[in-house]
CSV table of C-alpha atoms in Angstrom, one decimal:
chain,number,residue,atom,x,y,z
F,445,MET,CA,-6.8,-18.1,77.2
F,446,LYS,CA,-10.0,-19.2,75.5
F,447,VAL,CA,-11.1,-18.7,72.0
F,448,PHE,CA,-14.8,-18.9,71.3
F,449,GLY,CA,-16.8,-19.7,68.2
F,450,MET,CA,-16.2,-20.0,64.5
F,451,LYS,CA,-17.3,-16.6,63.4
F,452,ASN,CA,-16.4,-14.3,60.6
F,453,ARG,CA,-17.0,-10.7,59.5
F,454,THR,CA,-16.1,-8.6,56.4
F,455,LYS,CA,-14.0,-5.5,56.1
F,456,GLU,CA,-17.2,-3.6,55.1
F,457,GLU,CA,-18.8,-4.6,58.4
F,458,ILE,CA,-15.8,-3.5,60.3
F,459,ASN,CA,-15.7,-0.1,58.4
F,460,GLU,CA,-19.4,0.4,59.2
F,461,LYS,CA,-18.6,-0.2,62.9
F,462,ILE,CA,-15.7,2.3,62.6
F,463,VAL,CA,-18.1,4.9,61.2
F,464,ASN,CA,-20.6,4.2,63.9
F,465,GLY,CA,-18.0,4.4,66.7
F,466,GLU,CA,-18.6,0.8,67.6
F,467,ALA,CA,-15.3,-0.7,66.4
F,468,LYS,CA,-13.2,-2.6,69.0
F,469,ILE,CA,-9.5,-1.9,68.4
F,470,LEU,CA,-6.5,-3.2,70.2
F,471,THR,CA,-2.9,-2.5,69.6
F,472,ALA,CA,-0.7,-5.6,69.3
F,473,ASP,CA,1.0,-4.6,72.6
F,474,GLU,CA,-2.4,-4.3,74.3
F,475,LEU,CA,-3.5,-7.7,73.0
F,476,LYS,CA,-0.2,-9.4,74.1
F,477,SER,CA,-0.6,-7.9,77.6
F,478,LYS,CA,-4.1,-9.4,77.8
F,479,ILE,CA,-2.7,-12.8,76.7
F,480,LYS,CA,0.1,-12.7,79.3
F,481,ASN,CA,-2.4,-11.8,82.0
F,482,SER,CA,-4.6,-14.8,80.9
F,483,ASP,CA,-7.5,-12.6,80.3
F,484,GLU,CA,-10.4,-14.2,78.4
F,485,ILE,CA,-10.8,-12.6,75.0
F,486,SER,CA,-13.1,-13.8,72.2
F,487,PHE,CA,-13.5,-13.1,68.5
F,488,ASP,CA,-16.3,-10.7,69.4
F,489,ASP,CA,-13.9,-8.6,71.5
F,490,VAL,CA,-11.6,-7.5,68.7
F,491,ASP,CA,-12.4,-6.0,65.3
F,492,VAL,CA,-8.9,-4.8,64.5
F,493,VAL,CA,-5.4,-5.3,65.9
F,494,THR,CA,-2.9,-2.5,65.0
F,495,THR,CA,0.7,-3.8,64.7
F,496,GLY,CA,3.9,-2.0,64.4
F,497,THR,CA,7.6,-2.2,63.7
F,498,CYS,CA,10.6,0.2,63.6
F,499,GLY,CA,14.1,-0.4,62.6
F,500,ILE,CA,16.8,-0.1,60.0
F,501,MET,CA,15.2,-0.6,56.7
F,502,SER,CA,17.9,-0.4,54.1
F,503,GLY,CA,15.5,-0.7,51.1
F,504,THR,CA,14.2,2.9,51.7
F,505,ALA,CA,14.4,5.5,48.9
F,506,ALA,CA,12.8,8.8,48.0
F,507,ILE,CA,11.4,9.9,44.6
F,508,LEU,CA,11.7,13.6,44.4
F,509,HIS,CA,10.9,16.4,41.8
F,510,ILE,CA,12.9,19.5,42.6
F,511,PRO,CA,12.6,22.8,40.7
F,512,ILE,CA,16.1,24.2,40.2
F,513,ALA,CA,16.1,27.1,37.7
F,514,ASP,CA,14.0,28.8,35.1
F,515,GLY,CA,12.8,26.8,32.1
F,516,GLY,CA,15.5,26.7,29.4
F,517,SER,CA,18.4,27.2,31.9
F,518,PHE,CA,19.8,23.8,31.1
F,519,LYS,CA,18.8,20.8,28.9
F,520,LYS,CA,19.3,17.9,31.3
F,521,ALA,CA,20.8,17.3,34.7
F,522,LYS,CA,23.7,14.8,34.9
F,523,LYS,CA,24.4,14.9,38.7
F,524,ILE,CA,22.6,16.1,41.8
F,525,LEU,CA,23.6,16.3,45.4
F,526,LEU,CA,21.3,17.1,48.4
F,527,ASN,CA,23.3,18.2,51.4
F,528,GLY,CA,26.2,16.3,49.8
F,529,VAL,CA,24.2,13.1,49.4
F,530,GLU,CA,24.1,11.9,45.8
F,531,GLY,CA,20.8,11.3,44.0
F,532,HIS,CA,20.3,9.4,40.8
F,533,VAL,CA,18.8,11.7,38.1
F,534,GLY,CA,15.8,10.5,36.2
F,535,PRO,CA,14.3,8.3,34.9
F,536,CYS,CA,12.4,11.2,33.4
F,537,PRO,CA,14.9,13.7,31.8
F,538,ASN,CA,12.7,16.8,32.2
F,539,GLU,CA,14.4,18.3,29.1
F,540,TRP,CA,14.7,22.1,29.3
F,541,LEU,CA,12.3,22.4,32.2
F,542,GLY,CA,14.8,23.6,34.8
F,543,SER,CA,13.7,20.9,37.2
F,544,VAL,CA,15.1,17.5,38.2
F,545,ASP,CA,13.4,14.2,38.9
F,546,LEU,CA,15.6,11.9,41.0
F,547,ILE,CA,15.7,8.8,43.2
F,548,ILE,CA,17.8,9.0,46.3
F,549,TYR,CA,18.6,6.1,48.6
F,550,GLY,CA,18.4,6.1,52.4
F,551,THR,CA,21.7,4.2,52.5
F,552,GLU,CA,23.6,6.7,50.3
F,553,HIS,CA,26.5,8.4,52.1
F,554,SER,CA,27.3,12.1,51.9
F,555,LYS,CA,30.3,13.1,49.8
F,556,THR,CA,31.4,15.7,52.4
F,557,ASN,CA,30.3,14.3,55.8
F,558,PRO,CA,31.0,10.5,56.5
F,559,GLU,CA,28.4,10.6,59.3
F,560,TYR,CA,25.6,12.0,57.2
F,561,GLY,CA,23.5,10.0,54.7
F,562,GLY,CA,20.1,9.6,53.1
F,563,GLY,CA,18.3,8.7,56.3
F,564,PHE,CA,19.5,11.9,58.0
F,565,LEU,CA,18.6,13.8,54.8
F,566,PHE,CA,15.0,12.4,54.9
F,567,LYS,CA,14.6,13.4,58.5
F,568,ASP,CA,15.8,16.9,57.8
F,569,LEU,CA,13.4,17.2,54.9
F,570,VAL,CA,10.4,16.0,57.0
F,571,MET,CA,11.4,18.4,59.8
F,572,GLY,CA,11.1,21.2,57.3
F,573,LYS,CA,14.7,22.1,57.2
F,574,GLU,CA,16.3,23.9,54.3
F,575,ILE,CA,18.7,21.8,52.3
F,576,ASN,CA,21.4,22.6,49.8
F,577,VAL,CA,20.9,21.3,46.2
F,578,GLU,CA,23.8,21.2,43.7
F,579,VAL,CA,23.1,20.2,40.1
F,580,GLU,CA,25.5,19.6,37.2
F,581,SER,CA,24.0,19.6,33.8
F,582,GLU,CA,25.1,17.3,31.0
F,583,ASN,CA,26.8,20.4,29.4
F,584,GLY,CA,28.9,21.1,32.5
F,585,GLU,CA,26.8,23.9,33.9
F,586,PHE,CA,26.4,24.2,37.7
F,587,PHE,CA,23.4,25.3,39.7
F,588,THR,CA,22.8,25.6,43.4
F,589,LYS,CA,19.6,26.2,45.3
F,590,LYS,CA,18.2,26.1,48.9
F,591,VAL,CA,14.9,24.2,49.1
F,592,THR,CA,12.6,22.6,51.6
F,593,LEU,CA,10.2,19.8,51.3
F,594,ASP,CA,7.4,22.2,50.6
F,595,ASP,CA,9.2,23.4,47.4
F,596,MET,CA,9.0,19.9,45.9
F,597,PRO,CA,5.9,19.1,44.0
F,598,THR,CA,6.5,15.4,44.5
F,599,ALA,CA,8.2,13.7,47.4
F,600,GLU,CA,7.2,10.0,47.7
F,601,MET,CA,9.0,7.5,49.9
F,602,ILE,CA,9.3,3.9,48.6
F,603,GLY,CA,10.3,1.0,50.8
F,604,THR,CA,11.5,-1.7,48.5
F,605,ARG,CA,12.2,-4.2,51.3
F,606,ASN,CA,10.6,-3.2,54.6
F,607,ALA,CA,9.0,-4.7,57.7
F,608,PHE,CA,10.6,-8.2,57.6
F,609,LYS,CA,8.9,-11.1,59.3
F,610,ASN,CA,12.2,-12.8,59.9
F,611,TYR,CA,15.3,-11.1,61.3
F,612,ASN,CA,18.7,-12.3,62.3
F,613,SER,CA,20.9,-11.4,65.2
F,614,PHE,CA,24.7,-11.3,65.4
F,615,THR,CA,27.8,-12.0,67.4
F,616,ASN,CA,31.5,-12.4,66.7
F,617,PRO,CA,32.9,-15.7,67.7
F,618,ASP,CA,36.4,-15.1,66.2
F,619,ASN,CA,39.5,-14.0,68.1
F,620,GLU,CA,39.4,-10.7,66.2
F,621,ASP,CA,38.1,-7.3,67.3
F,622,GLY,CA,37.0,-4.5,65.0
F,623,ILE,CA,34.6,-6.2,62.6
F,624,THR,CA,32.6,-3.4,60.9
F,625,SER,CA,29.0,-4.1,59.8
F,626,ILE,CA,25.7,-2.3,59.4
F,627,PHE,CA,24.6,-4.5,62.3
F,628,ALA,CA,27.2,-3.1,64.7
F,629,GLN,CA,28.0,0.3,66.2
F,630,PRO,CA,30.9,0.6,66.9
F,631,ALA,CA,32.9,-2.2,65.3
F,632,MET,CA,32.2,-5.5,67.0
F,633,LYS,CA,34.5,-7.1,69.4
F,634,GLY,CA,35.4,-10.8,69.1
F,635,ASN,CA,35.3,-13.8,71.4
F,636,LEU,CA,31.5,-13.6,71.9
F,637,LYS,CA,31.8,-10.4,73.9
F,638,GLU,CA,28.9,-8.6,72.1
F,639,TYR,CA,25.4,-9.4,70.7
F,640,THR,CA,23.2,-7.2,68.5
F,641,PHE,CA,19.7,-7.9,67.1
F,642,SER,CA,16.8,-6.5,65.1
F,643,GLY,CA,13.0,-7.0,65.0
F,644,CYS,CA,10.1,-5.9,67.2
F,645,GLY,CA,9.1,-9.5,68.0
F,646,ASP,CA,5.4,-10.2,68.8
F,647,ILE,CA,4.1,-6.7,67.8
F,648,ASN,CA,5.7,-6.9,64.3
F,649,PRO,CA,3.0,-6.9,61.5
F,650,LEU,CA,4.0,-10.0,59.5
F,651,GLN,CA,4.5,-12.1,62.7
F,652,ASN,CA,0.8,-11.5,63.4
F,653,ASP,CA,-0.3,-12.4,59.9
F,654,PRO,CA,2.4,-14.9,58.8
F,655,GLN,CA,0.4,-16.3,55.8
F,656,GLN,CA,-0.5,-12.7,54.7
F,657,ASN,CA,-4.2,-13.4,54.9
F,658,VAL,CA,-4.8,-9.6,55.1
F,659,ILE,CA,-1.4,-7.9,54.8
F,660,LYS,CA,-1.2,-7.8,51.0
F,661,SER,CA,-1.2,-5.4,48.0
F,662,GLY,CA,-3.5,-2.5,48.4
F,663,CYS,CA,-3.7,-2.6,52.2
F,664,LYS,CA,-3.6,0.8,53.8
F,665,ILE,CA,-0.8,1.4,56.3
F,666,LEU,CA,1.1,4.1,58.2
F,667,LEU,CA,4.6,4.6,57.0
F,668,ASN,CA,6.5,7.0,59.3
F,669,GLY,CA,3.1,8.4,60.3
F,670,ALA,CA,1.8,9.0,56.8
F,671,GLU,CA,-1.1,7.1,55.3
F,672,GLY,CA,0.3,4.9,52.6
F,673,LEU,CA,-0.1,1.6,50.8
F,674,ILE,CA,1.4,-1.8,50.5
F,675,LEU,CA,2.5,-2.1,46.8
F,676,GLY,CA,3.2,-5.8,47.2
F,677,ASN,CA,6.0,-8.0,48.6
F,678,GLY,CA,9.4,-6.6,48.5
F,679,THR,CA,12.7,-7.7,47.0
F,680,ARG,CA,14.1,-11.0,48.3
F,681,SER,CA,10.7,-11.7,49.8
F,682,SER,CA,9.7,-15.4,50.0
F,683,LYS,CA,6.9,-17.5,51.5
F,684,ASP,CA,9.0,-18.3,54.6
F,685,LYS,CA,10.7,-14.9,54.9
F,686,PRO,CA,8.3,-12.3,53.6
F,687,ASN,CA,8.8,-8.5,53.6
F,688,LEU,CA,6.9,-5.7,52.1
F,689,MET,CA,7.1,-2.9,49.5
F,690,LEU,CA,5.5,0.3,50.8
F,691,ALA,CA,4.9,3.8,49.6
F,692,ALA,CA,3.7,7.1,51.2
F,693,ASN,CA,3.9,10.8,50.8
F,694,MET,CA,6.9,12.3,52.7
F,695,LYS,CA,4.9,15.5,53.3
F,696,ASP,CA,2.5,13.7,55.6
F,697,MET,CA,5.2,12.0,57.7
F,698,GLY,CA,6.1,12.6,61.3
F,699,GLU,CA,9.7,13.5,62.1
F,700,LYS,CA,9.9,11.2,65.1
F,701,TYR,CA,9.3,8.0,63.1
F,702,LEU,CA,12.2,8.1,60.6
F,703,GLY,CA,15.9,9.2,60.4
F,704,GLY,CA,19.5,8.2,59.9
F,705,PHE,CA,21.2,5.6,62.0
F,706,LYS,CA,25.0,5.5,62.1
F,707,THR,CA,26.7,2.1,62.0
F,708,SER,CA,30.3,1.1,61.8
F,709,GLU,CA,29.8,0.8,58.1
F,710,GLY,CA,28.5,4.3,57.8
F,711,PRO,CA,25.0,5.8,58.0
F,712,GLU,CA,21.8,3.8,57.4
F,713,VAL,CA,18.1,4.7,57.5
F,714,PHE,CA,15.4,3.7,59.9
F,715,ASP,CA,11.6,3.8,59.4
F,716,SER,CA,8.5,3.0,61.4
F,717,VAL,CA,5.5,1.0,60.0
F,718,ALA,CA,2.1,0.4,61.4
F,719,ILE,CA,-0.4,-2.0,59.8
F,720,PRO,CA,-4.0,-2.8,60.8
F,721,ILE,CA,-5.0,-6.5,60.9
F,722,PRO,CA,-8.8,-6.7,60.5
F,723,ILE,CA,-10.0,-9.8,62.4
F,724,LEU,CA,-12.1,-11.3,59.7
F,725,ASP,CA,-12.2,-14.9,60.9
F,726,GLU,CA,-10.9,-17.2,63.7
F,727,LYS,CA,-7.8,-18.2,61.8
F,728,ILE,CA,-6.7,-14.6,61.6
F,729,PHE,CA,-7.7,-14.1,65.2
F,730,ASN,CA,-5.6,-17.0,66.4
F,731,ASN,CA,-2.5,-15.9,64.5
F,732,THR,CA,-2.4,-12.7,66.6
F,733,PHE,CA,-2.0,-14.8,69.8
F,734,LEU,CA,1.7,-15.5,69.4
F,735,LEU,CA,4.2,-14.1,71.9
F,736,ASP,CA,7.9,-13.3,71.8
F,737,LYS,CA,8.7,-16.8,73.2
F,738,ASP,CA,7.0,-18.3,70.1
F,739,ILE,CA,9.1,-16.5,67.6
F,740,PRO,CA,12.5,-18.0,66.7
F,741,LEU,CA,15.5,-15.7,66.4
F,742,SER,CA,18.6,-17.0,64.6
F,743,ILE,CA,22.1,-16.0,65.8
F,744,SER,CA,24.6,-15.6,63.0
F,745,HIS,CA,28.3,-14.8,62.6
F,746,ILE,CA,28.8,-11.0,62.1
F,747,LYS,CA,30.7,-11.9,59.0
F,748,GLY,CA,27.7,-13.4,57.3
F,749,ARG,CA,24.0,-14.4,57.7
F,750,HIS,CA,25.0,-17.6,55.9
F,751,LEU,CA,27.0,-18.7,59.0
F,752,PRO,CA,24.3,-19.6,61.7
F,753,LEU,CA,25.6,-20.2,65.2
F,754,ALA,CA,22.6,-20.9,67.3
F,755,GLN,CA,18.9,-20.1,67.7
F,756,ILE,CA,17.0,-18.5,70.5
F,757,ASP,CA,13.6,-16.7,70.6
F,758,TYR,CA,12.6,-13.1,71.0
F,759,SER,CA,11.8,-13.4,74.7
F,760,LYS,CA,15.5,-13.8,75.2
F,761,ALA,CA,16.2,-10.5,73.4
F,762,TRP,CA,13.2,-8.4,74.4
F,763,VAL,CA,13.3,-9.4,78.1
F,764,GLU,CA,10.2,-8.4,80.0
F,765,GLY,CA,11.0,-5.3,82.1
F,766,ASN,CA,14.1,-4.2,80.3
F,767,ASP,CA,14.5,-0.5,79.6
F,768,GLU,CA,13.2,1.2,76.5
F,769,ARG,CA,15.3,4.4,76.9
F,770,PRO,CA,18.6,5.2,78.7
F,771,ILE,CA,19.1,7.6,81.7
F,772,PHE,CA,22.1,9.9,81.7
F,773,ASN,CA,23.7,10.7,85.1
F,774,LYS,CA,25.7,13.9,84.7
F,775,ASP,CA,27.5,13.4,88.0
F,776,GLU,CA,29.2,10.3,86.6
F,777,CYS,CA,30.3,12.0,83.3
F,778,LEU,CA,34.1,12.3,83.0
F,779,ASN,CA,33.8,15.2,80.5
F,780,CYS,CA,36.1,13.4,78.1
F,781,ASP,CA,37.8,15.6,75.5
F,782,GLU,CA,36.3,13.3,72.8
F,783,CYS,CA,32.9,12.0,74.0
F,784,ASP,CA,32.5,8.4,72.7
F,785,VAL,CA,28.7,8.7,73.2
F,786,LYS,CA,28.5,11.7,71.0
F,787,LYS,CA,30.8,10.0,68.5
F,788,TYR,CA,28.9,6.7,68.3
F,789,CYS,CA,25.3,7.5,69.1
F,790,PRO,CA,23.5,6.2,65.9
F,791,THR,CA,20.9,8.9,65.8
F,792,ASN,CA,22.9,11.8,67.2
F,793,ALA,CA,20.6,12.0,70.2
F,794,PHE,CA,23.3,13.1,72.7
F,795,LYS,CA,24.3,16.8,72.4
F,796,ASN,CA,25.2,19.5,74.9
F,797,LYS,CA,25.3,16.9,77.7
F,798,LYS,CA,21.6,16.0,77.2
F,799,ILE,CA,19.8,13.1,75.6
F,800,ASN,CA,17.2,14.2,73.1
F,801,LEU,CA,14.5,11.6,73.7
F,802,GLU,CA,12.8,12.5,70.4
F,803,TYR,CA,15.9,11.4,68.6
F,804,CYS,CA,16.9,8.5,70.9
F,805,PHE,CA,16.4,5.0,69.5
F,806,GLY,CA,16.9,3.1,72.8
F,807,CYS,CA,19.6,1.1,71.1
F,808,GLY,CA,21.9,1.0,74.1
F,809,VAL,CA,25.1,2.1,72.4
F,810,CYS,CA,25.6,4.9,74.9
F,811,HIS,CA,25.8,2.5,77.8
F,812,ASN,CA,28.2,0.3,75.9
F,813,VAL,CA,30.7,2.9,74.8
F,814,CYS,CA,30.7,5.4,77.8
F,815,LYS,CA,34.0,5.0,79.6
F,816,ASN,CA,32.4,5.6,83.0
F,817,ARG,CA,29.0,4.1,82.4
F,818,ALA,CA,27.3,7.4,82.9
F,819,PHE,CA,24.4,6.1,80.8
F,820,LYS,CA,22.2,3.4,82.3
F,821,ILE,CA,19.9,1.2,80.3
F,822,ASN,CA,19.2,-2.5,81.0
F,823,LEU,CA,19.4,-4.4,77.7
F,824,GLY,CA,20.1,-7.8,79.3
F,825,SER,CA,22.1,-10.6,77.8
F,826,ILE,CA,21.3,-13.8,75.9
F,827,LYS,CA,22.2,-17.3,77.0
F,828,THR,CA,22.7,-20.0,74.5
F,829,GLU,CA,25.0,-22.8,73.3
F,830,ILE,CA,27.6,-21.9,70.6
F,831,ASN,CA,30.3,-24.4,69.5
F,832,SER,CA,29.2,-26.8,72.2
F,833,ASN,CA,29.8,-24.2,74.9
F,834,ASN,CA,27.2,-22.5,77.1
F,835,VAL,CA,27.7,-18.8,76.7
F,836,GLU,CA,26.1,-15.6,78.0
F,837,ILE,CA,26.6,-12.6,75.7
F,838,PRO,CA,25.6,-9.1,76.7
F,839,ILE,CA,23.3,-7.2,74.3
F,840,VAL,CA,25.2,-4.1,73.2
F,841,CYS,CA,22.9,-2.7,70.4
F,842,ARG,CA,19.2,-3.0,69.5
F,843,GLU,CA,18.7,-2.0,65.9
F,844,SER,CA,14.9,-2.0,66.3
F,845,ASP,CA,12.9,0.4,68.5
F,846,ARG,CA,9.9,-1.1,70.1
F,847,LYS,CA,8.8,2.2,71.7
F,848,ARG,CA,8.5,3.9,68.3
F,849,ALA,CA,6.7,0.8,67.0
F,850,LYS,CA,4.2,0.8,69.9
F,851,ASP,CA,3.7,4.6,69.5
F,852,LEU,CA,2.8,4.3,65.8
F,853,ALA,CA,0.5,1.3,66.4
F,854,LEU,CA,-1.3,3.4,69.0
F,855,GLU,CA,-1.5,6.3,66.7
F,856,LEU,CA,-3.0,4.1,64.1
F,857,LYS,CA,-5.5,2.8,66.6
F,858,ASP,CA,-6.5,6.4,67.5
F,859,LYS,CA,-6.9,7.3,63.8
F,860,ILE,CA,-9.3,4.4,63.3
F,861,LEU,CA,-11.3,5.2,66.4
F,862,LYS,CA,-11.6,8.8,65.2
F,863,ASN,CA,-12.8,7.6,61.8
F,864,GLU,CA,-9.7,9.1,60.2
F,865,PHE,CA,-8.5,5.8,58.8
F,866,LYS,CA,-10.7,3.1,57.2
F,867,LEU,CA,-9.6,-0.3,56.2
């Protein structure tokens, strides 16, 4: 791989090339393929690299404004449930307006359905489904209403802690099965029998701009397919372990890019993020050359990220050639009275003896829990040393989805080429 010259360009120059149809755009996946193939590529060959990530992003919330009743019907709302998922009323009281402002968390669990939560609610809203709203006023009055996303004047998604640069991975070294965690589905077995990880590796945005030379406040992005903004760095962000605070309008989002994700600790929320990296100078260009093998991945005890066990790199987790989606063989299905795949599938992708690939996350849980291995997906295993012993641990769950990440990065590339997205 050769890098030529010490050149630079401005965002304005790149935007002018976009308008004139002259911009040279590569997705991060396309760039990495060229690097692996030892293709010669220079600064002049790339104006923008579109990066992407998709995975559980617990810091996701929605800010909604919902008309409930006629003005004067109640003074203030005290409690609100959306499909059984509790929202937090306010901060604006909307006194005597008959409407409610609220914040609702993607990690909030339903009061009536333990497998439903904020992430599933967000997907239902974006899909245009009608949801049930229940309101209790501060005077004990009760109101119910069926609404859709179109009925809400405001529906903004805020990611308070999204698109991490650094992720952990997990195993259970103890002689104890059944450890529940948001990083395991179902509960994790002991004695190093299972391994789970997150992060999209070398296509992840902050991995390709580790010093945040261009990924910073005000940068335009795609959040779940909607054009949004980086508000700044997110909670718990640091120089060594940055993450981002993001915002976008839910009404512009694509249903395939977000949703709920069941874990052994209850439902979580997943999002997809694509961020353009304008190649302004050689330093920024060189930063995009890293591969999975260059990115460290810490292995921690499932009981805590403060208990590191070993370190590998992402090439051991995202093994070249491994499957992105499972295949279901009906002939090998035992037709169990209680189907473990239907029970444990994080995104409820398996119904009526079929995998809904629009819902499927490629996590691999189906292959792991099916009694007769009727689901085939090659996730691979990781080899490392733990407690002075060489071990090989099968990957049983991927909590990030590279396929969705690549799809959204490609969608961003297409929008830029069509002059529908400027830097």
